[in-house]
XYZ file of C-alpha atoms in Angstrom:
83
model
C -34.739 6.870 -123.766
C -33.849 4.364 -126.431
C -33.552 0.637 -125.854
C -29.747 0.837 -126.207
C -29.616 3.655 -123.659
C -31.690 1.633 -121.214
C -29.382 -1.376 -121.764
C -26.281 0.773 -121.194
C -27.830 2.160 -118.029
C -28.592 -1.320 -116.745
C -25.136 -2.644 -117.586
C -23.477 0.369 -115.816
C -25.666 -0.258 -112.735
C -24.775 -3.930 -112.669
C -21.088 -3.237 -113.154
C -21.129 -0.696 -110.324
C -23.536 -2.683 -108.159
C -25.732 0.417 -107.974
C -28.336 -0.172 -105.229
C -30.124 3.106 -106.147
C -30.827 1.562 -109.551
C -31.896 -1.720 -108.018
C -34.341 -0.400 -105.424
C -37.118 0.700 -107.821
C -36.573 -2.458 -109.887
C -37.097 -4.673 -106.829
C -39.467 -2.883 -104.462
C -40.301 -4.511 -101.141
C -36.999 -6.319 -100.853
C -33.962 -5.737 -98.716
C -30.599 -4.486 -99.922
C -29.258 -7.966 -99.120
C -31.736 -9.542 -101.522
C -31.000 -6.854 -104.145
C -27.277 -7.456 -103.767
C -27.748 -11.228 -104.394
C -29.991 -10.512 -107.425
C -27.461 -8.090 -108.858
C -24.606 -10.551 -108.492
C -26.739 -13.231 -110.165
C -27.540 -10.811 -113.020
C -23.909 -9.792 -113.379
C -22.829 -13.448 -113.516
C -25.285 -14.121 -116.359
C -24.861 -10.884 -118.363
C -22.697 -11.576 -121.392
C -22.471 -7.829 -122.099
C -20.358 -7.208 -119.021
C -16.579 -7.686 -118.688
C -15.576 -11.243 -117.834
C -13.677 -10.037 -114.751
C -16.870 -8.589 -113.208
C -18.795 -11.732 -114.049
C -16.109 -13.969 -112.485
C -16.077 -11.742 -109.389
C -19.831 -12.183 -109.037
C -19.477 -15.920 -109.587
C -16.945 -16.116 -106.773
C -19.166 -13.951 -104.527
C -22.106 -16.319 -105.167
C -19.935 -19.394 -104.767
C -18.581 -18.202 -101.403
C -22.186 -17.930 -100.167
C -23.312 -21.249 -101.603
C -25.835 -19.570 -103.852
C -27.038 -20.718 -107.250
C -27.670 -19.045 -110.610
C -30.771 -16.933 -111.238
C -32.113 -19.930 -113.192
C -31.900 -22.104 -110.065
C -29.116 -24.168 -111.611
C -25.764 -24.685 -109.937
C -22.991 -22.222 -110.833
C -20.696 -23.404 -113.583
C -17.292 -24.784 -112.554
C -14.828 -22.119 -111.403
C -13.311 -20.321 -114.391
C -16.385 -20.939 -116.631
C -19.167 -18.409 -117.351
C -22.611 -18.721 -118.864
C -22.762 -17.856 -122.540
C -25.541 -16.272 -124.549
C -28.118 -18.879 -125.437
């Protein structure tokens, strides 16, 4: 599988919150931990639609969780950009 195909597969899994995709990537964790990780990844991923990223930001914010970097979430309405 090419790099682009792998990237497309990952993006689709994040967009759909596909736990079957996440389980092998994060063995030894619970679905709750995987769900948090996937929302954090969706929030950061600039290749996903903004609506999905905002939804994950709201999901994280409602649970008082931070970004995958350990930093606080950006103010509501803002999203991380590619750096």
